[in-house]
Amino acid sequence: MSVKLSQPQSGLASLLDQFKACRLHTEKICAPLEMEDYVPQPIVDVSPPKWHLAHTTWFFEQFLLSKFITGYRVYDPDFAYLFNSYYNNAGERVLRPNRGLMSRPPVREVMAYRAHVTEKVMDFIMSGEASKEALDIVLLGINHEQQHQELLVYDIKYILGHQPTFPAYGDAFATQPEHQEQQWLGMDEGVYEIGFAGEGFCYDNERGQHRVFLEPYQISNKLVTNGAYMEFIDSGAYRDFNLWHADGWDFVQNHRLRAPLYWHHTAGEWKQYTFNGLVPVDPNLPVQHLSFYEAYAFAEWKGVRLPTEFEWEAASPHFAWGQLWEWTGSAYLPYPGFQKAPGALGEYNGKFMVNQHVLRGSSSATPKGHSRNSYRNFFAPPSRWIFSGIRLAQSL
Amino acid sequence: MSVKLSQPQSGLASLLDQFKACRLHTEKICAPLEMEDYVPQPIVDVSPPKWHLAHTTWFFEQFLLSKFITGYRVYDPDFAYLFNSYYNNAGERVLRPNRGLMSRPPVREVMAYRAHVTEKVMDFIMSGEASKEALDIVLLGINHEQQHQELLVYDIKYILGHQPTFPAYGDAFATQPEHQEQQWLGMDEGVYEIGFAGEGFCYDNERGQHRVFLEPYQISNKLVTNGAYMEFIDSGAYRDFNLWHADGWDFVQNHRLRAPLYWHHTAGEWKQYTFNGLVPVDPNLPVQHLSFYEAYAFAEWKGVRLPTEFEWEAASPHFAWGQLWEWTGSAYLPYPGFQKAPGALGEYNGKFMVNQHVLRGSSSATPKGHSRNSYRNFFAPPSRWIFSGIRLAQSL
Amino acid sequence: MSVKLSQPQSGLASLLDQFKACRLHTEKICAPLEMEDYVPQPIVDVSPPKWHLAHTTWFFEQFLLSKFITGYRVYDPDFAYLFNSYYNNAGERVLRPNRGLMSRPPVREVMAYRAHVTEKVMDFIMSGEASKEALDIVLLGINHEQQHQELLVYDIKYILGHQPTFPAYGDAFATQPEHQEQQWLGMDEGVYEIGFAGEGFCYDNERGQHRVFLEPYQISNKLVTNGAYMEFIDSGAYRDFNLWHADGWDFVQNHRLRAPLYWHHTAGEWKQYTFNGLVPVDPNLPVQHLSFYEAYAFAEWKGVRLPTEFEWEAASPHFAWGQLWEWTGSAYLPYPGFQKAPGALGEYNGKFMVNQHVLRGSSSATPKGHSRNSYRNFFAPPSRWIFSGIRLAQSL
Amino acid sequence: MSVKLSQPQSGLASLLDQFKACRLHTEKICAPLEMEDYVPQPIVDVSPPKWHLAHTTWFFEQFLLSKFITGYRVYDPDFAYLFNSYYNNAGERVLRPNRGLMSRPPVREVMAYRAHVTEKVMDFIMSGEASKEALDIVLLGINHEQQHQELLVYDIKYILGHQPTFPAYGDAFATQPEHQEQQWLGMDEGVYEIGFAGEGFCYDNERGQHRVFLEPYQISNKLVTNGAYMEFIDSGAYRDFNLWHADGWDFVQNHRLRAPLYWHHTAGEWKQYTFNGLVPVDPNLPVQHLSFYEAYAFAEWKGVRLPTEFEWEAASPHFAWGQLWEWTGSAYLPYPGFQKAPGALGEYNGKFMVNQHVLRGSSSATPKGHSRNSYRNFFAPPSRWIFSGIRLAQSL
């Protein structure tokens, strides 16, 4: 992966702090879990928490310690096979749908593995012998682990939210009401600069700053709320094929969808699984856990549309964002001049640039320091377990 | 479907000629078939020739005759159920995967249905009582049937090409050698006008002429040839995951691909099913029958890329095109200000604007008069039975 | 296949007559078809009529002409690949689910192939040079073609019965009302001789005559009627899991069954597709087109059971049989001392002796001369397109 | 379930001891597990250990405590939904394939549930107020839990044996070498009594003692060994379709089988996963973990056959049995006069009497006191994770 990296100005000590904080944060997210919660993989998209703990550790071992420390002995040779995600260049691996079958190593051994690698990386950072290239990998590893922290939150919610008993996790990762009045922010036609232009870390898919011409448009100052979405449901939208893509309509039919993920209609009322258990749907909160198909259909129903990722980025200084990832109308494609890094890190982003849609912004589950308005998140259109929402736009 | 239509200046007589020629051409494409060839549906994408003959007829009956002729009695009430393709607004229909099970009505009855509707439409055109709106539907129906003529060619090739006996169809729809020397045409950065701007017919997805900023790029003056593609195969490209999208690699693995569709490696030689039967692969012909994944991987292997659909359109006056549809790097998305028509005709294009990639140009199977450089063809990335090829581009 | 064969006493002329009559009968069954009806394979179990015509011909060519006539040149070397059914020993073949894709050779060529082979076999029979072994193969080939005649009837009914237009085929293969009063025939306990013991043709699976001890039982003198089966439906039996095998309940749920195959509930009435089109269900006709699961559930509902195949055979001289194949409670297993023939003909019966249930009797579609009370028909429990019915039994 | 039950003569105290020993034994089987091992369900056939612990407890609560103790309050109303296996009469339940997703309740709560129910049942037994019918349910519950103890062993082996690290479980459930010389035991023709005839517990499927006529046969005094099975493999048997049922051949092809489950060919040697980890295959041990298809094919290769379940039962006093369940040639069908009990317990055996084959004997994982020569075990033909082996027979 070709990333533009630069060490924070305060140098190694700051990097060390970032690293330690990052490692601790992952473990803190898991703290409320029962041991048994670390194991299941209810759907292919969802990985067991244990797997995230180990995979983020393997990433540092594989791409940093093994590469830059002469004579480094891997902690356990089996772990590369067990905890590689999708890096073909890093060798064979457990097939993704089989992650939930791996009861071994137990969590306690994974935690020992984490502690071992954490210490080795800290020693390496503080040794003063790490090259610029190696320190860039540390920074990349931190960002990588932050991405997994967010996935970990999604996956824990999915695992707990699919227990028939709807167990609570605790107060965390909640969104806030969108109380502001709906306004349309007008944007002028013209050529805009798109892509990462600052100092500091960014992913390769944000680079290749380039110019995009935008026709005039308006964009909403707020996210669509549960209340508005309930009107959409009540209007019969999940039964009206005219609002949907052909693929979206198949998706709705095949899965018999009638509401966002985690919504349950019981005793005449919409309830929603949250980290505090099953509670009535709050109409003022932003609607969450939608597929791209549902976001698109909602916009159709309103007679407007989703913004493109370029419209979103150009207008982003003018509205508040960060409660939920916002589906855009843009497919995930390379920017002009996009270049993959050689080797395994080149598999980080580029090979996913087909059949995915871009989300912009960040969510209540995004780790601090991991968001910027050039960030390009992406998921397949049917994804609903992510923290996704809707912001509307329209052409003029 | 909201289309910009205008009758040819020579008026009704000219429209009548166009209509008659179109109807005859469909039947001429089928002339070399055995009766049995009209029936099978070997894969979901491929429709039986009989179905195309009937569906294009139903389109005129459903959207023209039934709507604009008072008291028109449909030829057979079952036919709407049998021959509707995907228009939810036009009622229930045979599920797409079941088209190959419909041995009834036999071809002879379908031909009688065609003759009946053809005559009724001709009478209607010449009656002088057809409104502008109705005549626009005639023109749309002609363009619709032309699209099916091209699909009919693809589908016939698939049906015959999957007989163990590789029967010949006859001389037709062949491509020509790409003898010109490879050159890179340079294009300047700047704002370009994109979309249909002329008189005459176009589809709704080409409209909304708008401005796009293009960074400087180069585009090839010729299509990639079989000879060049054989080098790609010989290099081991179908076994090198680094060249492929993640989805593309899965596709290659799951289907055990090692060459374009219709290629067979026998007795140490690459052969290819063509409409003249199984023949040795000609290295000078443009390579054909590739998925988007293969087109992308070839470009990766060359160290360049596919053009975007905007780059293609902007540069198209400077090179010859029309042998094969050319995969672009662009996902199929709406232009700014895209509007669907109300009712069934609004289902023509818009609902497919997700999970598809754009192809530009035209092919040896495209009917005369059905190509223009703003035409946006689209298929799902795995599609290989279409007449698709590769033109390369690169950023500067 | 190890079969006990003996030529009819009247010798070669009689065999020739049998052969000619058999070949003509197959073609007569197809006479009412449209050319297009010869092609589709709507489900894997159902083969295209064209395939039956060719396969029964290939059987004579492969196992008789090629083997016993020195220097015989096969009619077309591709046909072995196209028209082998399941004989691994006879080489590669078109996969069963792909039979409906083979539009070539057209019916006209298949008929020419039939005529060619028919003539060659007739010449061979009358040449006087055929060995006993070869003449036994002729007899086997006739019986083989008779089995396919019955399947051909099933498959034609399935193809026509699944056209939305329910076309008629004509008067043929109809069953008669079961007007006789219900009686229970008592059978004594004791050792019974089971299996084929006569002269003439039988299949290898009927041989190994052996003794079976039967506890005392009663068996019904008549088949279950549509009228009785409607009571079963009306009682809610398709929704009562207690009546069904676990596999049967899954089958009912997954396919949302509520009546026999070909029954349609329209306008408050049960109708049934027959060879004369869609007609009201006649309560006096024997109920037909049931899976083993439904036959079992009906018996459960009545508080009785299906007879075993041994009970059926022992009692068969005492009741009329032959309208429908009768599901027994017996799994299809080898008789003691069962021996497969070496080579391809050994694949005829033995390899299917698992996961199948035995049906006894014969049906209105069984060719004349092809039934005997030792005949063991067998199908998988979910099969419904066969001409199957129910006779009840009970222990004392 | 209609079972013939009689309390052990020593009365309630003895029943109490049996009950306590049974409950403890289940927990002892789980003792070597890590907490994480209790959760996964790697294939549908294999249930999580946690599920077995809870389900056997629910059985006592549902069919004993709730039914016979007035005012009994269920421990947790959710548990019936979570831990019902297949009793439709006992209400809705978690779908079988989803058992591995249920991380909650954690093991610790399941153990508390066990303790609670164990105590309540003990109190009930010793109260002196339990009816004969209730005490029969206790006995049935013990036998039910014993069956699950054996499945628990299979499932633990599957879970551990599919970890890439092949962890050891410990010394337990091992088989012994079959050192005796191969002999054929001859059995005379005649009528034999089949089915359970003793005092004490048996399942409903063993009842209906009845007479069966057996033709003369021979049966082997020993199980087929790994050594003999390696010869079968080396002969190319997994590639020779003539040895297999048609369904068996599909099974072998689809799963690319070439050896029993848990065998791995590494570094030119066959190794086998056992409870002590991965070890070289011992040629003197009985071959284990075979599907019915493999057992059948081995017999075919030897030119002999599997015994029927009646032959097995009649000859069983003359040979040692109990290392492995022995596949018979018999499909699992009801005995004459078989009667299901009303209600949920009637679902215990009868509804599985189709598409299954009978195994006779017992295995090293069968709990003490749970085997008898009339016991009819049954599994679907492809089952390989069970402790199955081969004993040969032949007709004379």
Short mmCIF file of C-alpha atoms in Angstrom, two decimals, chain A residues 16-341:
data_model
loop_
_atom_site.label_atom_id
_atom_site.label_comp_id
_atom_site.label_asym_id
_atom_site.label_seq_id
_atom_site.Cartn_x
_atom_site.Cartn_y
_atom_site.Cartn_z
CA LEU A 16 4.59 5.16 21.15
CA ASP A 17 1.67 6.77 22.96
CA GLN A 18 -0.55 6.45 19.93
CA PHE A 19 0.41 2.81 19.58
CA LYS A 20 -0.23 1.94 23.21
CA ALA A 21 -3.54 3.77 23.27
CA CYS A 22 -4.63 1.99 20.14
CA ARG A 23 -3.79 -1.47 21.48
CA LEU A 24 -5.58 -0.77 24.75
CA HIS A 25 -8.65 0.58 23.02
CA THR A 26 -9.18 -2.70 21.13
CA GLU A 27 -9.10 -4.63 24.36
CA LYS A 28 -11.40 -2.17 26.05
CA ILE A 29 -14.04 -2.66 23.37
CA CYS A 30 -14.04 -6.38 24.21
CA ALA A 31 -14.19 -5.96 27.97
CA PRO A 32 -17.98 -6.39 28.37
CA LEU A 33 -18.00 -9.70 26.48
CA GLU A 34 -18.51 -13.18 27.83
CA MET A 35 -15.80 -15.62 26.79
CA GLU A 36 -18.28 -17.40 24.53
CA ASP A 37 -19.04 -14.17 22.62
CA TYR A 38 -15.52 -14.16 21.21
CA VAL A 39 -16.16 -17.23 19.05
CA PRO A 40 -19.17 -17.13 16.68
CA GLN A 41 -19.27 -15.93 13.09
CA PRO A 42 -23.01 -15.64 12.45
CA ILE A 43 -22.61 -14.42 8.86
CA VAL A 44 -19.59 -14.31 6.59
CA ASP A 45 -19.25 -10.54 6.93
CA VAL A 46 -19.00 -10.74 10.72
CA SER A 47 -15.73 -11.97 12.21
CA PRO A 48 -15.37 -13.37 15.73
CA PRO A 49 -13.99 -10.79 18.21
CA LYS A 50 -11.16 -13.21 18.94
CA TRP A 51 -10.17 -13.09 15.32
CA HIS A 52 -9.96 -9.28 15.31
CA LEU A 53 -7.77 -9.34 18.41
CA ALA A 54 -5.37 -11.76 16.79
CA HIS A 55 -5.45 -10.45 13.23
CA THR A 56 -4.50 -6.89 14.19
CA THR A 57 -1.59 -8.37 16.14
CA TRP A 58 -0.51 -10.58 13.27
CA PHE A 59 -0.49 -7.51 11.04
CA PHE A 60 2.24 -5.90 13.19
CA GLU A 61 4.14 -9.15 13.41
CA GLN A 62 3.95 -9.95 9.70
CA PHE A 63 4.59 -6.55 8.17
CA LEU A 64 6.76 -4.95 10.87
CA LEU A 65 8.56 -7.32 13.23
CA SER A 66 9.29 -10.14 10.77
CA LYS A 67 10.39 -7.70 8.14
CA PHE A 68 12.46 -5.18 10.04
CA ILE A 69 13.89 -7.08 13.02
CA THR A 70 16.72 -9.36 12.04
CA GLY A 71 16.26 -12.83 13.45
CA TYR A 72 12.78 -12.17 14.79
CA ARG A 73 11.12 -15.50 15.61
CA VAL A 74 7.38 -15.56 15.02
CA TYR A 75 5.36 -16.19 18.14
CA ASP A 76 3.57 -19.19 16.65
CA PRO A 77 4.01 -20.31 13.04
CA ASP A 78 0.36 -21.43 12.87
CA PHE A 79 -0.93 -17.94 13.52
CA ALA A 80 -0.15 -16.61 10.05
CA TYR A 81 -2.44 -19.31 8.67
CA LEU A 82 -5.11 -18.64 11.29
CA PHE A 83 -5.16 -14.86 11.32
CA ASN A 84 -4.31 -13.60 7.86
CA SER A 85 -7.42 -11.90 6.47
CA TYR A 86 -7.11 -11.57 2.72
CA TYR A 87 -3.46 -11.01 1.87
CA ASN A 88 -2.73 -13.56 -0.83
CA ASN A 89 0.86 -12.41 -0.84
CA ALA A 90 1.22 -13.42 2.81
CA GLY A 91 0.42 -17.07 2.14
CA GLU A 92 -2.41 -19.55 2.71
CA ARG A 93 -5.09 -18.82 5.29
CA VAL A 94 -8.24 -20.12 6.95
CA LEU A 95 -11.11 -19.49 4.55
CA ARG A 96 -13.14 -16.52 5.67
CA PRO A 97 -16.41 -18.42 6.30
CA ASN A 98 -14.54 -20.77 8.67
CA ARG A 99 -13.35 -18.20 11.18
CA GLY A 100 -16.15 -19.12 13.57
CA LEU A 101 -14.98 -22.73 13.74
CA MET A 102 -11.62 -21.89 15.23
CA SER A 103 -12.12 -22.34 18.96
CA ARG A 104 -8.34 -22.61 19.33
CA PRO A 105 -6.17 -20.84 20.29
CA PRO A 106 -8.37 -19.76 23.22
CA VAL A 107 -8.82 -16.09 24.03
CA ARG A 108 -6.25 -16.31 26.82
CA GLU A 109 -3.57 -17.34 24.33
CA VAL A 110 -4.58 -14.64 21.92
CA MET A 111 -4.20 -12.10 24.69
CA ALA A 112 -0.74 -13.46 25.46
CA TYR A 113 0.09 -13.11 21.77
CA ARG A 114 -1.15 -9.53 21.83
CA ALA A 115 0.95 -8.71 24.89
CA HIS A 116 4.03 -10.25 23.32
CA VAL A 117 3.72 -8.35 20.06
CA THR A 118 2.75 -5.10 21.76
CA GLU A 119 5.90 -5.26 23.82
CA LYS A 120 8.11 -6.11 20.86
CA VAL A 121 6.72 -3.23 18.84
CA MET A 122 7.20 -0.83 21.74
CA ASP A 123 10.78 -1.98 22.18
CA PHE A 124 11.34 -1.55 18.48
CA ILE A 125 9.89 1.98 18.40
CA MET A 126 11.97 3.07 21.36
CA SER A 127 15.14 1.36 20.16
CA GLY A 128 15.84 4.28 17.88
CA GLU A 129 16.86 1.83 15.21
CA ALA A 130 13.61 1.85 13.27
CA SER A 131 13.84 3.30 9.78
CA LYS A 132 11.40 5.82 8.39
CA GLU A 133 9.85 2.99 6.36
CA ALA A 134 9.40 0.87 9.48
CA LEU A 135 7.84 3.71 11.45
CA ASP A 136 5.45 4.30 8.59
CA ILE A 137 4.36 0.69 8.97
CA VAL A 138 3.73 1.29 12.66
CA LEU A 139 1.49 4.17 11.72
CA LEU A 140 -0.23 2.10 9.11
CA GLY A 141 -0.69 -0.71 11.64
CA ILE A 142 -2.32 1.70 14.05
CA ASN A 143 -4.72 2.91 11.38
CA HIS A 144 -5.36 -0.68 10.38
CA GLU A 145 -6.20 -1.61 13.95
CA GLN A 146 -8.48 1.41 14.22
CA GLN A 147 -10.43 0.17 11.22
CA HIS A 148 -10.80 -3.17 12.94
CA GLN A 149 -11.94 -1.46 16.13
CA GLU A 150 -14.88 -0.10 14.23
CA LEU A 151 -15.61 -3.48 12.62
CA LEU A 152 -15.32 -5.07 16.04
CA VAL A 153 -18.12 -2.83 17.29
CA TYR A 154 -20.29 -3.77 14.30
CA ASP A 155 -19.56 -7.45 14.78
CA ILE A 156 -20.21 -7.47 18.52
CA LYS A 157 -23.52 -5.73 17.91
CA TYR A 158 -24.43 -8.35 15.31
CA ILE A 159 -23.51 -11.27 17.56
CA LEU A 160 -25.35 -9.95 20.60
CA GLY A 161 -28.24 -8.57 18.57
CA HIS A 162 -28.90 -12.03 17.16
CA GLN A 163 -29.18 -13.79 20.49
CA PRO A 164 -32.84 -14.56 21.18
CA THR A 165 -32.31 -12.94 24.58
CA PHE A 166 -31.07 -9.55 23.26
CA PRO A 167 -28.37 -9.06 25.91
CA ALA A 168 -27.10 -5.56 26.69
CA TYR A 169 -23.49 -4.54 26.11
CA GLY A 170 -23.52 -1.19 27.94
CA ASP A 171 -23.47 2.54 27.26
CA ALA A 172 -21.28 3.18 24.26
CA PHE A 173 -21.32 4.14 20.62
CA ALA A 174 -24.74 5.79 20.83
CA THR A 175 -25.84 8.46 18.35
CA GLN A 176 -27.47 11.77 19.27
CA PRO A 177 -30.79 13.24 18.14
CA GLU A 178 -30.73 15.31 14.96
CA HIS A 179 -32.69 18.23 16.33
CA GLN A 180 -31.65 20.90 13.85
CA GLU A 181 -34.20 22.03 11.29
CA GLN A 182 -33.89 20.66 7.79
CA GLN A 183 -32.07 23.05 5.44
CA TRP A 184 -30.66 22.71 1.97
CA LEU A 185 -27.12 24.02 1.57
CA GLY A 186 -26.54 25.35 -1.95
CA MET A 187 -23.27 24.65 -3.74
CA ASP A 188 -22.11 26.41 -6.90
CA GLU A 189 -21.05 24.74 -10.09
CA GLY A 190 -17.32 24.66 -10.72
CA VAL A 191 -14.10 22.71 -10.54
CA TYR A 192 -13.29 21.37 -7.07
CA GLU A 193 -10.12 19.81 -5.71
CA ILE A 194 -10.81 16.31 -4.41
CA GLY A 195 -8.59 13.97 -2.39
CA PHE A 196 -6.19 14.15 0.52
CA ALA A 197 -3.95 17.17 0.50
CA GLY A 198 -2.77 17.53 4.09
CA GLU A 199 0.12 16.30 6.17
CA GLY A 200 -0.16 13.14 8.20
CA PHE A 201 -1.56 9.75 7.46
CA CYS A 202 -3.96 8.87 4.70
CA TYR A 203 -4.80 5.76 2.72
CA ASP A 204 -3.67 5.21 -0.82
CA ASN A 205 -7.24 5.41 -2.09
CA GLU A 206 -7.54 9.05 -0.98
CA ARG A 207 -4.48 10.12 -2.89
CA GLY A 208 -4.14 11.40 -6.38
CA GLN A 209 -5.63 14.77 -5.55
CA HIS A 210 -7.46 15.82 -8.63
CA ARG A 211 -10.07 18.15 -10.07
CA VAL A 212 -13.74 17.36 -10.47
CA PHE A 213 -16.36 19.52 -12.12
CA LEU A 214 -19.59 19.72 -10.18
CA GLU A 215 -22.88 20.98 -11.57
CA PRO A 216 -24.81 23.10 -9.05
CA TYR A 217 -26.50 21.14 -6.26
CA GLN A 218 -27.96 21.31 -2.75
CA ILE A 219 -27.18 19.08 0.19
CA SER A 220 -29.04 18.58 3.44
CA ASN A 221 -27.69 19.87 6.73
CA LYS A 222 -28.90 16.81 8.67
CA LEU A 223 -29.22 13.07 8.52
CA VAL A 224 -32.52 11.35 7.84
CA THR A 225 -34.19 10.43 11.15
CA ASN A 226 -35.97 7.32 12.34
CA GLY A 227 -39.18 9.32 12.32
CA ALA A 228 -38.85 10.17 8.65
CA TYR A 229 -37.92 6.60 7.88
CA MET A 230 -41.00 5.30 9.66
CA GLU A 231 -43.10 7.39 7.29
CA PHE A 232 -41.31 5.74 4.41
CA ILE A 233 -42.11 2.32 5.85
CA ASP A 234 -45.70 3.27 6.57
CA SER A 235 -46.17 4.48 3.00
CA GLY A 236 -45.63 0.88 1.83
CA ALA A 237 -42.23 1.59 0.35
CA TYR A 238 -40.90 -1.92 1.01
CA ARG A 239 -43.66 -3.22 -1.27
CA ASP A 240 -43.34 -0.66 -4.08
CA PHE A 241 -40.89 -1.91 -6.70
CA ASN A 242 -40.79 1.46 -8.43
CA LEU A 243 -38.61 2.89 -5.65
CA TRP A 244 -35.90 0.28 -5.89
CA HIS A 245 -33.03 -0.79 -8.05
CA ALA A 246 -33.72 -4.17 -9.71
CA ASP A 247 -31.02 -5.71 -7.49
CA GLY A 248 -32.42 -3.89 -4.48
CA TRP A 249 -35.90 -5.21 -5.13
CA ASP A 250 -34.55 -8.76 -5.36
CA PHE A 251 -32.70 -8.15 -2.11
CA VAL A 252 -35.83 -6.92 -0.35
CA GLN A 253 -37.89 -9.84 -1.66
CA ASN A 254 -35.34 -12.56 -0.96
CA HIS A 255 -34.75 -11.41 2.60
CA ARG A 256 -38.34 -10.29 3.18
CA LEU A 257 -37.14 -6.93 4.45
CA ARG A 258 -39.55 -4.41 5.86
CA ALA A 259 -37.38 -2.26 8.11
CA PRO A 260 -33.73 -1.52 8.93
CA LEU A 261 -31.59 -4.21 10.53
CA TYR A 262 -32.25 -4.63 14.26
CA TRP A 263 -35.80 -3.29 14.02
CA HIS A 264 -38.52 -5.57 15.40
CA HIS A 265 -42.23 -4.94 15.18
CA THR A 266 -43.78 -6.29 18.37
CA ALA A 267 -47.08 -5.51 20.00
CA GLY A 268 -47.86 -2.81 17.46
CA GLU A 269 -44.65 -0.92 18.07
CA TRP A 270 -41.25 -0.64 16.39
CA LYS A 271 -38.42 -1.63 18.68
CA GLN A 272 -34.73 -1.62 17.95
CA TYR A 273 -31.84 -3.62 19.31
CA THR A 274 -29.23 -1.26 20.71
CA PHE A 275 -26.21 -1.79 22.92
CA ASN A 276 -28.60 -1.27 25.82
CA GLY A 277 -30.90 -4.05 24.64
CA LEU A 278 -34.25 -3.87 22.90
CA VAL A 279 -35.79 -0.39 23.18
CA PRO A 280 -38.52 1.57 21.37
CA VAL A 281 -37.32 3.34 18.23
CA ASP A 282 -36.54 6.98 18.97
CA PRO A 283 -37.90 9.10 16.08
CA ASN A 284 -35.31 11.84 16.54
CA LEU A 285 -32.23 9.66 16.19
CA PRO A 286 -30.69 9.29 12.74
CA VAL A 287 -31.85 6.12 10.99
CA GLN A 288 -29.09 3.51 11.04
CA HIS A 289 -28.23 0.06 9.64
CA LEU A 290 -29.43 0.56 6.11
CA SER A 291 -28.19 -1.04 2.94
CA PHE A 292 -27.31 1.16 -0.01
CA TYR A 293 -30.50 -0.10 -1.63
CA GLU A 294 -32.63 1.25 1.19
CA ALA A 295 -30.78 4.58 1.24
CA TYR A 296 -31.37 4.91 -2.50
CA ALA A 297 -35.04 3.94 -2.24
CA PHE A 298 -35.63 6.46 0.53
CA ALA A 299 -34.17 9.23 -1.64
CA GLU A 300 -36.33 8.11 -4.58
CA TRP A 301 -39.37 8.23 -2.38
CA LYS A 302 -38.46 11.78 -1.38
CA GLY A 303 -37.95 12.75 -5.03
CA VAL A 304 -34.31 13.63 -4.44
CA ARG A 305 -31.10 11.62 -4.48
CA LEU A 306 -27.92 10.73 -2.58
CA PRO A 307 -24.91 13.03 -3.02
CA THR A 308 -21.92 11.80 -4.99
CA GLU A 309 -18.79 11.34 -2.92
CA PHE A 310 -17.36 14.46 -4.62
CA GLU A 311 -20.38 16.57 -3.77
CA TRP A 312 -20.14 15.32 -0.21
CA GLU A 313 -16.45 16.16 0.12
CA ALA A 314 -16.84 19.60 -1.45
CA ALA A 315 -19.72 20.53 0.85
CA SER A 316 -18.49 18.81 4.00
CA PRO A 317 -17.02 21.94 5.64
CA HIS A 318 -20.53 23.38 5.73
CA PHE A 319 -22.38 20.75 7.76
CA ALA A 320 -21.77 18.60 10.83
CA TRP A 321 -20.88 14.98 10.11
CA GLY A 322 -19.73 12.02 12.16
CA GLN A 323 -22.74 10.23 13.61
CA LEU A 324 -23.03 7.65 10.86
CA TRP A 325 -21.30 6.72 7.65
CA GLU A 326 -23.27 8.27 4.84
CA TRP A 327 -24.03 6.27 1.71
CA THR A 328 -23.13 8.21 -1.43
CA GLY A 329 -24.28 7.60 -4.98
CA SER A 330 -20.69 6.89 -6.02
CA ALA A 331 -19.27 3.49 -6.82
CA TYR A 332 -15.87 2.80 -5.28
CA LEU A 333 -13.38 3.40 -8.12
CA PRO A 334 -9.75 4.50 -8.31
CA TYR A 335 -8.87 8.18 -8.49
CA PRO A 336 -6.88 9.22 -11.54
CA GLY A 337 -3.28 8.13 -11.15
CA PHE A 338 -4.07 5.64 -8.36
CA GLN A 339 -1.13 3.32 -7.71
CA LYS A 340 -1.06 0.13 -5.66
CA ALA A 341 2.01 -0.55 -3.53
#
